[in-house]
mmCIF file of C-alpha atoms in Angstrom:
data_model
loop_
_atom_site.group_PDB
_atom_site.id
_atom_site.type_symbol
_atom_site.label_atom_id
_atom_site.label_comp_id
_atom_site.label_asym_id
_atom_site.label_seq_id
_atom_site.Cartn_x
_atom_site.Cartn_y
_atom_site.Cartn_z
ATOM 1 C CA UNK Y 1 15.340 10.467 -64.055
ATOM 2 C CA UNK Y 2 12.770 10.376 -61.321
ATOM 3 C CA UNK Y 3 13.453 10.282 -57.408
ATOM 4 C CA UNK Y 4 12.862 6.978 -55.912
ATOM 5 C CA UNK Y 5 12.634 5.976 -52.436
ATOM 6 C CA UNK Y 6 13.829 9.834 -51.614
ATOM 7 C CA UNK Y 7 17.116 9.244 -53.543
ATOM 8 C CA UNK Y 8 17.621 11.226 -56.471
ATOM 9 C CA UNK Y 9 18.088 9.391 -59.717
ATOM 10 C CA UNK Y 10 21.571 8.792 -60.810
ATOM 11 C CA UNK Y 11 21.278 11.114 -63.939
ATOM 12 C CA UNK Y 12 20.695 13.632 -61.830
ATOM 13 C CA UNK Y 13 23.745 13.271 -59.039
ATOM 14 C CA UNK Y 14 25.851 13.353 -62.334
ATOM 15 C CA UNK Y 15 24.765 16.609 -63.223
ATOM 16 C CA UNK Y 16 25.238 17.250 -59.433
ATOM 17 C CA UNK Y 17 29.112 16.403 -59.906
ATOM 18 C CA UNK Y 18 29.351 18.076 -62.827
ATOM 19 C CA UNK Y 19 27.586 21.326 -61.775
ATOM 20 C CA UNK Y 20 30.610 20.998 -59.034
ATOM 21 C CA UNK Y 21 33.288 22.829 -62.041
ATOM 22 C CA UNK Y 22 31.359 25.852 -63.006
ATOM 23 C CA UNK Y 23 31.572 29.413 -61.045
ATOM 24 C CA UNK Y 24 35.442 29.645 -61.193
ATOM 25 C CA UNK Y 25 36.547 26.588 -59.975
ATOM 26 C CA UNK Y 26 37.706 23.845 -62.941
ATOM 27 C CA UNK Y 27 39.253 21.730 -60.721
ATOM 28 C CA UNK Y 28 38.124 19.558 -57.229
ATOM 29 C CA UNK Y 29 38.848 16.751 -55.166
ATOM 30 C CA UNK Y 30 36.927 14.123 -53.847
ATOM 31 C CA UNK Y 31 35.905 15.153 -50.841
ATOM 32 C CA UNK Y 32 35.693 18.997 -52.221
ATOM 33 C CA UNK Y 33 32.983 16.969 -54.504
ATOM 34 C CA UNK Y 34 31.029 14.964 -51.655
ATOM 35 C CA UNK Y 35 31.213 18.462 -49.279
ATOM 36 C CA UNK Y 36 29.423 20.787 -52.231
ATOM 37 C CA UNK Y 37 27.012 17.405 -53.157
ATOM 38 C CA UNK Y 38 26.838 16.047 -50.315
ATOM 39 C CA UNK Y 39 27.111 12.926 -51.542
ATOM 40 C CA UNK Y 40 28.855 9.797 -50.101
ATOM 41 C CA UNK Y 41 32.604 9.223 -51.275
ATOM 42 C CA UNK Y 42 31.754 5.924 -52.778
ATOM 43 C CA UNK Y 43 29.101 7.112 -54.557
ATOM 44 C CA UNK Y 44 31.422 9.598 -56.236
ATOM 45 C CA UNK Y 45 34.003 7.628 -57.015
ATOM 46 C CA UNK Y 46 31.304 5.311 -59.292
ATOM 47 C CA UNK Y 47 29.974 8.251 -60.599
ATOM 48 C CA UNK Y 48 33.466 10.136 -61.671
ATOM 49 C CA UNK Y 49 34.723 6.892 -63.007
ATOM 50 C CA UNK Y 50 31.526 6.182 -65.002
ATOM 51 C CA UNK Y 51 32.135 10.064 -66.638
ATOM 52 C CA UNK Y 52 35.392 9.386 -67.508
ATOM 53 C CA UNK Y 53 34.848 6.531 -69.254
ATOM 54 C CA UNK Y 54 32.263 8.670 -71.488
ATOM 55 C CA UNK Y 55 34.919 11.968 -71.768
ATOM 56 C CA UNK Y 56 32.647 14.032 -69.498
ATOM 57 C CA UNK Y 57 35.548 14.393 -66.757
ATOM 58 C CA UNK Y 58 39.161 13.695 -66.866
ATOM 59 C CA UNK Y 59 41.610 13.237 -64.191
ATOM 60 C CA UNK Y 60 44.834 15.586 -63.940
ATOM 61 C CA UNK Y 61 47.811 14.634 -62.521
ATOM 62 C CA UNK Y 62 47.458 15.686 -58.828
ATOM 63 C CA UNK Y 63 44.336 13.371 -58.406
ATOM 64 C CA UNK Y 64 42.470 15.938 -58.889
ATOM 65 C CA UNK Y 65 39.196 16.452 -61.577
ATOM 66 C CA UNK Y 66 38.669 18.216 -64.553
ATOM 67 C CA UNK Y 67 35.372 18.861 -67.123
ATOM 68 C CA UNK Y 68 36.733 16.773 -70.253
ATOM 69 C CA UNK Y 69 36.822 17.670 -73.206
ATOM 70 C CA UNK Y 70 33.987 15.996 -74.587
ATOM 71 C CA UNK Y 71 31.626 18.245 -72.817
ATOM 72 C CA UNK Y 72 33.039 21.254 -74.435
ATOM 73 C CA UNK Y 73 32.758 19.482 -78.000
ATOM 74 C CA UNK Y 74 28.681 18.672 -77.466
ATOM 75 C CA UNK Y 75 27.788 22.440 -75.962
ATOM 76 C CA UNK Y 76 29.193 24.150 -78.679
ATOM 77 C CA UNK Y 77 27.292 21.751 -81.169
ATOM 78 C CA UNK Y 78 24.131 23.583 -79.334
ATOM 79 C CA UNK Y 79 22.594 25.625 -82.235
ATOM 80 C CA UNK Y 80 21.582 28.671 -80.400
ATOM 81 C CA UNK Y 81 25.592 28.233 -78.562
ATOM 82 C CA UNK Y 82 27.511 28.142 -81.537
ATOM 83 C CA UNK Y 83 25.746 30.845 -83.029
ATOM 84 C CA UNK Y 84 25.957 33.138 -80.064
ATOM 85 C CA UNK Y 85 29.719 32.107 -80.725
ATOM 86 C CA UNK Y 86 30.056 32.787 -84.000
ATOM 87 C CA UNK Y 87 28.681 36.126 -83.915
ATOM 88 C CA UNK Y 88 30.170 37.536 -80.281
ATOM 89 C CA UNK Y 89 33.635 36.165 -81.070
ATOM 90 C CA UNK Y 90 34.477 38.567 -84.134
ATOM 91 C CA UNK Y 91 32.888 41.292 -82.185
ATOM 92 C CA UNK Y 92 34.715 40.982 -78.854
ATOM 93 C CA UNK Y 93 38.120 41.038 -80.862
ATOM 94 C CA UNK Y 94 37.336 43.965 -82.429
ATOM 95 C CA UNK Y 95 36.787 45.661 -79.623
ATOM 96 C CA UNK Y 96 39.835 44.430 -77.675
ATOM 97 C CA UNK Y 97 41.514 45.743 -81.102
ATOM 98 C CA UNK Y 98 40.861 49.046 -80.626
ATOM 99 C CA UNK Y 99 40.740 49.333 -76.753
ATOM 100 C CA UNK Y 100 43.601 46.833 -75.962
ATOM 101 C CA UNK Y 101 41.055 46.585 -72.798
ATOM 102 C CA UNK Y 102 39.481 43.546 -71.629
ATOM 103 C CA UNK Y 103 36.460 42.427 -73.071
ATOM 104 C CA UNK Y 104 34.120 39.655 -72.287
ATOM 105 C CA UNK Y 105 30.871 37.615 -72.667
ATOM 106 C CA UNK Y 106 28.827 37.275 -69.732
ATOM 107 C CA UNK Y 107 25.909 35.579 -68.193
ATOM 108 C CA UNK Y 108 24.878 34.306 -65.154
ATOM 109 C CA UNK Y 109 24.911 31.417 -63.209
ATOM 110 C CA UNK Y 110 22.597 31.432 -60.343
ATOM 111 C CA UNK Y 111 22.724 34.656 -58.294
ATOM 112 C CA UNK Y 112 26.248 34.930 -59.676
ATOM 113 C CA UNK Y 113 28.095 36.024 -62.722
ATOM 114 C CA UNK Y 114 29.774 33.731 -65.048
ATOM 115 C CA UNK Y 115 32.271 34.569 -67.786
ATOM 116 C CA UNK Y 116 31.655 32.576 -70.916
ATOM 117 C CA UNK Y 117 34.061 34.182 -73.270
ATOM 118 C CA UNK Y 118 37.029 36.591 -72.795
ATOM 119 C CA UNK Y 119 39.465 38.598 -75.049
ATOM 120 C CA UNK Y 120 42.525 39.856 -73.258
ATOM 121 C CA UNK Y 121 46.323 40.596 -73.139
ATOM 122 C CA UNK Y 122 48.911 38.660 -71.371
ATOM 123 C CA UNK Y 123 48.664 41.999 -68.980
ATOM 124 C CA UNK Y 124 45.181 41.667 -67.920
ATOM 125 C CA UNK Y 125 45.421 37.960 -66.574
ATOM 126 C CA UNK Y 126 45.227 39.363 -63.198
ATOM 127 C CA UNK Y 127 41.853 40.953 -63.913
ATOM 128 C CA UNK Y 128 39.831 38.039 -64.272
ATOM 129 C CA UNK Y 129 41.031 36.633 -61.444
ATOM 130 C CA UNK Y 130 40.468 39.616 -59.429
ATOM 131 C CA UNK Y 131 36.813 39.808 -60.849
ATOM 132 C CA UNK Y 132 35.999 36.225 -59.616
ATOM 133 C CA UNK Y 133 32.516 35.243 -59.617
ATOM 134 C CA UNK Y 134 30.319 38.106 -57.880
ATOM 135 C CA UNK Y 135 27.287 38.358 -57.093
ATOM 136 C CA UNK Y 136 25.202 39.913 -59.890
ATOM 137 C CA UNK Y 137 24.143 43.027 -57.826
ATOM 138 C CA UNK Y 138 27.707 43.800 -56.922
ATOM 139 C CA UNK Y 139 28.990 44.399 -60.671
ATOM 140 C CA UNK Y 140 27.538 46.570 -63.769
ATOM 141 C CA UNK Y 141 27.159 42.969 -66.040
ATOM 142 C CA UNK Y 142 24.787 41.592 -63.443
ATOM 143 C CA UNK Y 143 22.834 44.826 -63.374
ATOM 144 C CA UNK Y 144 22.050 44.068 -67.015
ATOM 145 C CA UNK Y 145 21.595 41.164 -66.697
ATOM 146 C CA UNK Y 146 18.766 41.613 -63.870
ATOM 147 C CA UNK Y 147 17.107 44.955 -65.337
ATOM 148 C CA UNK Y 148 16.145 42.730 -68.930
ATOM 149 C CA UNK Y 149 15.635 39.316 -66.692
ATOM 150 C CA UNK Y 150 12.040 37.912 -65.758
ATOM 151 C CA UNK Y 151 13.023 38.235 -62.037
ATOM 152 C CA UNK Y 152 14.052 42.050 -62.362
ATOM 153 C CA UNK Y 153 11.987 42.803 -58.966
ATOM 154 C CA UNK Y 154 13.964 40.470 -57.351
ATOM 155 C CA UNK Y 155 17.325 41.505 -55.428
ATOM 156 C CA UNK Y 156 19.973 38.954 -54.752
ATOM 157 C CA UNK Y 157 20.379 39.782 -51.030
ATOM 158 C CA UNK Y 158 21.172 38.187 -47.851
ATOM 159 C CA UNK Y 159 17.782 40.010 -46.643
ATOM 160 C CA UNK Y 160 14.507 40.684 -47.411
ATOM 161 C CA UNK Y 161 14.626 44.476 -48.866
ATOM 162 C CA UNK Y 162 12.643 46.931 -47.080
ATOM 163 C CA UNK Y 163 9.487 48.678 -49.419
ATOM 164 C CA UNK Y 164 12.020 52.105 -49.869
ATOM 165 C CA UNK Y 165 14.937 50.215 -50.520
ATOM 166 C CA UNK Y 166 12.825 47.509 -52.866
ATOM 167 C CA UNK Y 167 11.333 51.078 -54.844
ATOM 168 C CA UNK Y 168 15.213 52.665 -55.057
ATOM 169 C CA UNK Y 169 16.066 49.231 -56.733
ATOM 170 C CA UNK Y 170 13.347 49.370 -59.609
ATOM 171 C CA UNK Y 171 14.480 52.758 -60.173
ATOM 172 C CA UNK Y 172 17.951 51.429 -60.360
ATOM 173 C CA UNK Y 173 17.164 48.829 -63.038
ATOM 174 C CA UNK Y 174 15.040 51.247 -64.926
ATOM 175 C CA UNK Y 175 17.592 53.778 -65.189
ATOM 176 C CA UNK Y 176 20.277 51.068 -66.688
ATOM 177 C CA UNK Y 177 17.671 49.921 -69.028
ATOM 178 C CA UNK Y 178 17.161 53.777 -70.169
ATOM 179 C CA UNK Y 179 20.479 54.110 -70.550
ATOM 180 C CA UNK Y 180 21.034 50.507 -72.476
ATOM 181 C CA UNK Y 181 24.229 49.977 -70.086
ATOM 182 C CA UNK Y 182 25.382 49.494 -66.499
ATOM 183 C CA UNK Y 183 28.717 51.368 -65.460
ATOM 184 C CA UNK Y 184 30.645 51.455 -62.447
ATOM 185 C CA UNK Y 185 29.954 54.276 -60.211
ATOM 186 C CA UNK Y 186 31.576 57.658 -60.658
ATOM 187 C CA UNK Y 187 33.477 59.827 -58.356
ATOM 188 C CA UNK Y 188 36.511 60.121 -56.047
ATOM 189 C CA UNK Y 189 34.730 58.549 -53.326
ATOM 190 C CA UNK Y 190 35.386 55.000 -55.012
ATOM 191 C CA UNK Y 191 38.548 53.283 -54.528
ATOM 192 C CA UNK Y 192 38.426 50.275 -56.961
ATOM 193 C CA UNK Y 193 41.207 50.895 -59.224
ATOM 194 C CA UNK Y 194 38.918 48.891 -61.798
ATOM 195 C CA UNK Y 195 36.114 50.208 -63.779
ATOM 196 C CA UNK Y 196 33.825 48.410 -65.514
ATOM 197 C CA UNK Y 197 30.787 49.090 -67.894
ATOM 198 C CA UNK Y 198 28.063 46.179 -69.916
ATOM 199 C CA UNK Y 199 25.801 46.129 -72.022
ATOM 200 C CA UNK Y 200 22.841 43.758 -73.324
ATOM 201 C CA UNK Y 201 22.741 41.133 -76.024
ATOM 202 C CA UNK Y 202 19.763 40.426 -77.149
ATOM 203 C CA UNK Y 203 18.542 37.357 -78.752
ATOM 204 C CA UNK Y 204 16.031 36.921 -82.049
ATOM 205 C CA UNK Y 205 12.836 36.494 -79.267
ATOM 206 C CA UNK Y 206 14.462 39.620 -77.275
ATOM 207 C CA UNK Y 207 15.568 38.229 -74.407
ATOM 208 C CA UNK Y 208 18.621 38.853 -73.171
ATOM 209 C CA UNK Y 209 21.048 36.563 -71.139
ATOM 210 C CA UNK Y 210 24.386 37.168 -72.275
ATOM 211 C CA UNK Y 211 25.937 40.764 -72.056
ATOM 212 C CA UNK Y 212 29.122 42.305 -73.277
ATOM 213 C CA UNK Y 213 31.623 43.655 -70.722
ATOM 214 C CA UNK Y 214 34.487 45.864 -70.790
ATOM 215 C CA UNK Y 215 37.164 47.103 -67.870
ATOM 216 C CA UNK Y 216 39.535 49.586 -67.471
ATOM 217 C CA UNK Y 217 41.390 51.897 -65.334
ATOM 218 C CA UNK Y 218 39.716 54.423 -63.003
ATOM 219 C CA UNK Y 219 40.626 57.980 -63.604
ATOM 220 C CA UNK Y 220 41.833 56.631 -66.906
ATOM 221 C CA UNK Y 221 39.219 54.995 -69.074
ATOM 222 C CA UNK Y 222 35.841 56.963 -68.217
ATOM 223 C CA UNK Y 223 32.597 54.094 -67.151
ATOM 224 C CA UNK Y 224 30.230 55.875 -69.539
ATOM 225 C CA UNK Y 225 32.199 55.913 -72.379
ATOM 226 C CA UNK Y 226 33.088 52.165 -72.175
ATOM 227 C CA UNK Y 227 29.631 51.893 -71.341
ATOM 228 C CA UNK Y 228 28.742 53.056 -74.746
ATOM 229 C CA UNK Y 229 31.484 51.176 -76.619
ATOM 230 C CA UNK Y 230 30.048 48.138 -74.950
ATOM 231 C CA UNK Y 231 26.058 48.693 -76.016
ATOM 232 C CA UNK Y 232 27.900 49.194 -79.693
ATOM 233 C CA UNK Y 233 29.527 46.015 -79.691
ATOM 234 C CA UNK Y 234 26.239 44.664 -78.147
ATOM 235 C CA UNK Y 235 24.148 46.107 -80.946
ATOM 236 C CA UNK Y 236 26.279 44.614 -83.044
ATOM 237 C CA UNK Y 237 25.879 40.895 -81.466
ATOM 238 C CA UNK Y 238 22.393 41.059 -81.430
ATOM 239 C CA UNK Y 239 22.099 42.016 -84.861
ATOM 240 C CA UNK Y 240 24.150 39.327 -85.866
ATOM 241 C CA UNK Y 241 22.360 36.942 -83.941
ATOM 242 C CA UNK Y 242 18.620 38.115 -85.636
ATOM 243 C CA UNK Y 243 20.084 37.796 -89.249
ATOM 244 C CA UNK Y 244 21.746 34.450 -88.535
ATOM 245 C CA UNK Y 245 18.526 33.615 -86.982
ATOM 246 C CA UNK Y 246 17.465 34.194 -90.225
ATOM 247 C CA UNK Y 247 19.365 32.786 -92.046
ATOM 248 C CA UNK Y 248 18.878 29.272 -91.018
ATOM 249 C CA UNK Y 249 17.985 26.256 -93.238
ATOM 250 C CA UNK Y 250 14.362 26.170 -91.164
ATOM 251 C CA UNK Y 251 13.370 30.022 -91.580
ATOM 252 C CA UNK Y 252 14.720 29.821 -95.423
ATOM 253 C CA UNK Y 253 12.003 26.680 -96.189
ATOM 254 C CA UNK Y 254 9.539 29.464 -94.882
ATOM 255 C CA UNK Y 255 10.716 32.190 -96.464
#
Protein backbone atom coordinates (compact mmCIF):
# COMPACT_ATOMS: atom_id res chain seq x y z
CA UNK A 1 0.00 0.00 0.00
CA UNK A 2 1.27 3.42 -0.89
CA UNK A 3 2.37 6.28 1.64
CA UNK A 4 -0.10 9.00 1.92
CA UNK A 5 0.17 12.27 3.45
CA UNK A 6 3.82 10.93 4.83
CA UNK A 7 2.06 8.08 6.75
CA UNK A 8 2.84 4.75 5.71
CA UNK A 9 -0.02 2.62 4.55
CA UNK A 10 -1.54 0.35 7.05
CA UNK A 11 -0.38 -2.90 5.21
CA UNK A 12 2.76 -1.87 5.70
CA UNK A 13 2.83 -0.91 9.74
CA UNK A 14 1.45 -4.56 9.94
CA UNK A 15 4.35 -5.99 8.51
CA UNK A 16 6.13 -3.41 10.78
CA UNK A 17 4.52 -5.26 13.93
CA UNK A 18 5.06 -8.35 12.67
CA UNK A 19 8.73 -7.90 11.60
CA UNK A 20 8.82 -6.97 15.59
CA UNK A 21 9.05 -11.32 16.40
CA UNK A 22 11.86 -12.33 14.20
CA UNK A 23 15.78 -12.19 15.29
CA UNK A 24 15.29 -14.18 18.58
CA UNK A 25 12.67 -12.57 20.19
CA UNK A 26 8.94 -14.46 19.78
CA UNK A 27 7.45 -12.60 22.26
CA UNK A 28 6.79 -8.46 23.03
CA UNK A 29 4.75 -6.09 24.73
CA UNK A 30 3.09 -3.16 23.75
CA UNK A 31 5.22 -0.65 24.33
CA UNK A 32 8.36 -3.10 23.40
CA UNK A 33 6.18 -2.92 19.95
CA UNK A 34 5.61 1.02 19.69
CA UNK A 35 9.61 1.53 20.96
CA UNK A 36 11.09 -0.88 17.91
CA UNK A 37 8.06 0.76 15.41
CA UNK A 38 7.78 3.63 16.69
CA UNK A 39 4.43 3.69 16.37
CA UNK A 40 1.71 5.21 18.65
CA UNK A 41 0.14 2.75 21.34
CA UNK A 42 -3.27 3.17 19.91
CA UNK A 43 -2.31 2.52 16.71
CA UNK A 44 -0.96 -0.83 17.86
CA UNK A 45 -3.49 -1.92 19.75
CA UNK A 46 -5.93 -1.63 16.32
CA UNK A 47 -3.41 -3.16 14.47
CA UNK A 48 -2.62 -6.35 16.95
CA UNK A 49 -6.29 -6.79 17.43
CA UNK A 50 -7.07 -6.65 13.68
CA UNK A 51 -4.12 -9.70 13.34
CA UNK A 52 -5.59 -11.65 15.75
CA UNK A 53 -8.73 -11.73 14.47
CA UNK A 54 -7.05 -13.13 11.08
CA UNK A 55 -4.54 -15.82 13.20
CA UNK A 56 -1.48 -13.72 12.31
CA UNK A 57 -0.73 -12.99 16.18
CA UNK A 58 -2.03 -14.49 19.28
CA UNK A 59 -1.98 -13.30 22.74
CA UNK A 60 -0.28 -15.47 25.62
CA UNK A 61 -1.20 -15.35 28.93
CA UNK A 62 1.07 -12.62 30.43
CA UNK A 63 -0.40 -9.97 27.96
CA UNK A 64 2.14 -10.45 26.05
CA UNK A 65 2.28 -11.29 21.87
CA UNK A 66 3.02 -14.10 19.92
CA UNK A 67 3.32 -14.88 15.77
CA UNK A 68 0.11 -17.24 15.45
CA UNK A 69 -0.06 -19.99 14.05
CA UNK A 70 -1.58 -19.16 10.93
CA UNK A 71 1.50 -17.49 9.72
CA UNK A 72 3.51 -20.57 10.10
CA UNK A 73 0.72 -22.64 8.12
CA UNK A 74 0.85 -20.02 4.85
CA UNK A 75 5.00 -19.81 4.76
CA UNK A 76 5.44 -23.28 4.61
CA UNK A 77 2.71 -23.51 1.77
CA UNK A 78 5.56 -21.26 -0.11
CA UNK A 79 6.75 -23.64 -2.91
CA UNK A 80 10.36 -22.84 -2.93
CA UNK A 81 9.88 -23.05 1.47
CA UNK A 82 8.47 -26.30 1.67
CA UNK A 83 10.79 -27.69 -0.64
CA UNK A 84 13.86 -26.26 0.97
CA UNK A 85 12.04 -28.15 3.93
CA UNK A 86 11.52 -31.19 2.60
CA UNK A 87 14.88 -31.74 1.39
CA UNK A 88 17.15 -30.04 4.45
CA UNK A 89 15.02 -31.76 7.10
CA UNK A 90 16.08 -35.51 6.28
CA UNK A 91 19.53 -34.23 5.82
CA UNK A 92 20.04 -32.28 9.05
CA UNK A 93 18.84 -35.49 11.02
CA UNK A 94 21.16 -37.48 9.52
CA UNK A 95 23.76 -35.61 10.40
CA UNK A 96 22.75 -34.99 14.03
CA UNK A 97 22.54 -39.02 13.78
CA UNK A 98 25.87 -39.57 13.39
CA UNK A 99 27.45 -36.51 15.19
CA UNK A 100 24.90 -36.26 18.11
CA UNK A 101 26.16 -32.45 17.46
CA UNK A 102 24.00 -29.64 16.72
CA UNK A 103 23.00 -28.98 13.40
CA UNK A 104 21.10 -26.23 11.80
CA UNK A 105 19.64 -24.27 8.82
CA UNK A 106 20.65 -20.84 8.49
CA UNK A 107 20.09 -17.62 6.74
CA UNK A 108 20.10 -14.22 7.36
CA UNK A 109 18.06 -11.59 8.40
CA UNK A 110 19.43 -8.22 7.80
CA UNK A 111 23.08 -7.84 8.87
CA UNK A 112 22.27 -10.69 11.25
CA UNK A 113 21.95 -14.40 11.33
CA UNK A 114 18.76 -16.19 11.68
CA UNK A 115 18.20 -19.86 12.49
CA UNK A 116 15.41 -21.34 10.44
CA UNK A 117 15.71 -24.95 11.35
CA UNK A 118 17.59 -26.84 14.13
CA UNK A 119 18.28 -30.53 15.10
CA UNK A 120 19.52 -30.98 18.62
CA UNK A 121 19.59 -32.92 21.97
CA UNK A 122 17.94 -31.97 25.13
CA UNK A 123 21.88 -31.18 26.04
CA UNK A 124 22.52 -28.59 23.54
CA UNK A 125 19.49 -26.24 24.47
CA UNK A 126 21.95 -23.96 25.94
CA UNK A 127 23.76 -23.57 22.63
CA UNK A 128 21.29 -21.83 20.74
CA UNK A 129 20.72 -19.59 23.21
CA UNK A 130 24.26 -18.82 23.66
CA UNK A 131 24.59 -18.35 19.78
CA UNK A 132 21.82 -15.64 19.74
CA UNK A 133 21.50 -13.66 16.72
CA UNK A 134 25.11 -12.32 15.62
CA UNK A 135 26.13 -10.38 13.37
CA UNK A 136 27.00 -12.24 10.15
CA UNK A 137 30.75 -11.26 10.20
CA UNK A 138 31.16 -12.47 13.73
CA UNK A 139 30.25 -16.30 12.99
CA UNK A 140 31.48 -18.93 10.16
CA UNK A 141 27.44 -19.23 8.77
CA UNK A 142 27.44 -15.53 8.01
CA UNK A 143 30.80 -15.78 6.29
CA UNK A 144 29.02 -18.06 3.83
CA UNK A 145 26.51 -16.51 3.64
CA UNK A 146 28.35 -13.10 2.56
CA UNK A 147 31.24 -14.76 0.34
CA UNK A 148 28.15 -16.37 -2.23
CA UNK A 149 25.82 -13.06 -1.52
CA UNK A 150 25.44 -10.12 -4.16
CA UNK A 151 26.81 -7.70 -1.47
CA UNK A 152 30.07 -9.87 -0.80
CA UNK A 153 32.25 -6.46 -0.93
CA UNK A 154 30.29 -5.21 1.62
CA UNK A 155 31.31 -5.61 5.47
CA UNK A 156 28.72 -5.33 8.15
CA UNK A 157 30.65 -2.84 10.33
CA UNK A 158 30.10 -0.06 12.61
CA UNK A 159 32.77 1.80 10.23
CA UNK A 160 33.70 2.45 6.99
CA UNK A 161 36.71 -0.20 6.32
CA UNK A 162 39.92 1.24 5.43
CA UNK A 163 41.31 0.16 1.51
CA UNK A 164 43.90 -2.65 3.43
CA UNK A 165 41.43 -3.82 5.68
CA UNK A 166 38.50 -3.71 2.73
CA UNK A 167 41.41 -5.95 0.40
CA UNK A 168 42.14 -8.51 3.64
CA UNK A 169 38.25 -8.96 3.61
CA UNK A 170 37.89 -10.07 -0.18
CA UNK A 171 40.65 -12.32 0.48
CA UNK A 172 38.76 -13.57 3.42
CA UNK A 173 35.59 -14.39 1.46
CA UNK A 174 37.57 -15.83 -1.36
CA UNK A 175 39.39 -18.17 0.69
CA UNK A 176 35.92 -19.60 2.33
CA UNK A 177 34.52 -19.85 -1.07
CA UNK A 178 37.80 -21.97 -2.14
CA UNK A 179 37.42 -23.94 0.55
CA UNK A 180 33.34 -24.39 0.15
CA UNK A 181 33.10 -23.75 4.11
CA UNK A 182 33.65 -21.22 6.89
CA UNK A 183 35.16 -22.63 10.27
CA UNK A 184 35.91 -21.13 13.44
CA UNK A 185 39.39 -20.07 13.89
CA UNK A 186 42.10 -22.45 15.03
CA UNK A 187 44.55 -22.29 17.78
CA UNK A 188 45.07 -21.95 21.55
CA UNK A 189 44.83 -18.35 21.37
CA UNK A 190 40.86 -18.68 21.17
CA UNK A 191 38.89 -19.11 24.18
CA UNK A 192 35.31 -19.89 22.93
CA UNK A 193 34.65 -23.22 24.22
CA UNK A 194 32.33 -23.48 20.99
CA UNK A 195 33.37 -24.27 17.56
CA UNK A 196 31.52 -23.93 14.74
CA UNK A 197 31.88 -24.69 10.91
CA UNK A 198 28.97 -23.97 7.59
CA UNK A 199 28.61 -24.59 4.59
CA UNK A 200 26.49 -23.38 1.41
CA UNK A 201 23.17 -24.52 0.03
CA UNK A 202 22.66 -23.78 -3.10
CA UNK A 203 19.48 -23.36 -4.90
CA UNK A 204 18.41 -24.68 -8.71
CA UNK A 205 19.49 -20.81 -10.11
CA UNK A 206 22.77 -21.13 -7.76
CA UNK A 207 22.25 -18.82 -5.36
CA UNK A 208 22.72 -19.47 -2.11
CA UNK A 209 20.86 -18.10 1.04
CA UNK A 210 20.46 -20.79 3.38
CA UNK A 211 23.61 -22.67 4.78
CA UNK A 212 24.08 -25.71 6.92
CA UNK A 213 25.76 -25.32 10.33
CA UNK A 214 27.29 -27.52 12.75
CA UNK A 215 28.95 -26.88 16.50
CA UNK A 216 30.98 -28.59 18.72
CA UNK A 217 33.52 -28.59 21.35
CA UNK A 218 36.92 -26.89 21.00
CA UNK A 219 39.86 -29.13 21.44
CA UNK A 220 37.31 -31.83 20.88
CA UNK A 221 35.52 -31.75 17.57
CA UNK A 222 38.20 -30.24 15.02
CA UNK A 223 36.46 -26.81 12.77
CA UNK A 224 37.72 -28.30 9.50
CA UNK A 225 36.47 -31.50 9.82
CA UNK A 226 32.91 -30.35 10.75
CA UNK A 227 33.53 -27.98 8.16
CA UNK A 228 33.63 -30.74 5.69
CA UNK A 229 30.79 -32.81 7.18
CA UNK A 230 28.77 -29.66 6.80
CA UNK A 231 29.62 -28.88 2.80
CA UNK A 232 28.54 -32.88 2.58
CA UNK A 233 25.32 -32.44 4.05
CA UNK A 234 25.14 -29.17 1.97
CA UNK A 235 25.91 -30.99 -1.25
CA UNK A 236 23.46 -33.10 -0.41
CA UNK A 237 20.60 -30.26 0.08
CA UNK A 238 21.36 -28.68 -2.94
CA UNK A 239 21.16 -31.66 -4.90
CA UNK A 240 17.98 -32.41 -3.57
CA UNK A 241 16.72 -29.14 -4.14
CA UNK A 242 17.88 -29.21 -8.24
CA UNK A 243 16.13 -32.67 -8.75
CA UNK A 244 12.98 -31.61 -6.89
CA UNK A 245 13.28 -28.56 -8.92
CA UNK A 246 12.91 -30.89 -11.45
CA UNK A 247 10.68 -32.71 -10.67
CA UNK A 248 7.85 -30.34 -10.53
CA UNK A 249 4.46 -30.58 -12.35
CA UNK A 250 5.70 -27.21 -14.48
CA UNK A 251 9.30 -28.53 -15.61
CA UNK A 252 7.60 -32.16 -16.33
CA UNK A 253 4.90 -30.35 -19.02
CA UNK A 254 8.34 -29.20 -20.56
CA UNK A 255 10.14 -32.03 -20.36
Amino acid sequence: MSEINGKRGVLARAFDILGCFTGGVPERSVADICAVTDLPPATVHRMLATLSEHGAIERTGRGRYRLGPRLWRLGHGVPDIRLLRDCARPALVDLHASTRLPVALATREGDRLHIIDKIAGRNTVRVWEQLGAPVLDEHPAGLVLLAWGGDSDRRPASRPLRSEEQFAWRQKLAQVRQLGFAHSPTGTQHTSPLVWAAAPVFAEDQSVSTCVMIGGRRGQHPPVSLGRLARTTARDISAGLRSGADDTPLSRTHA
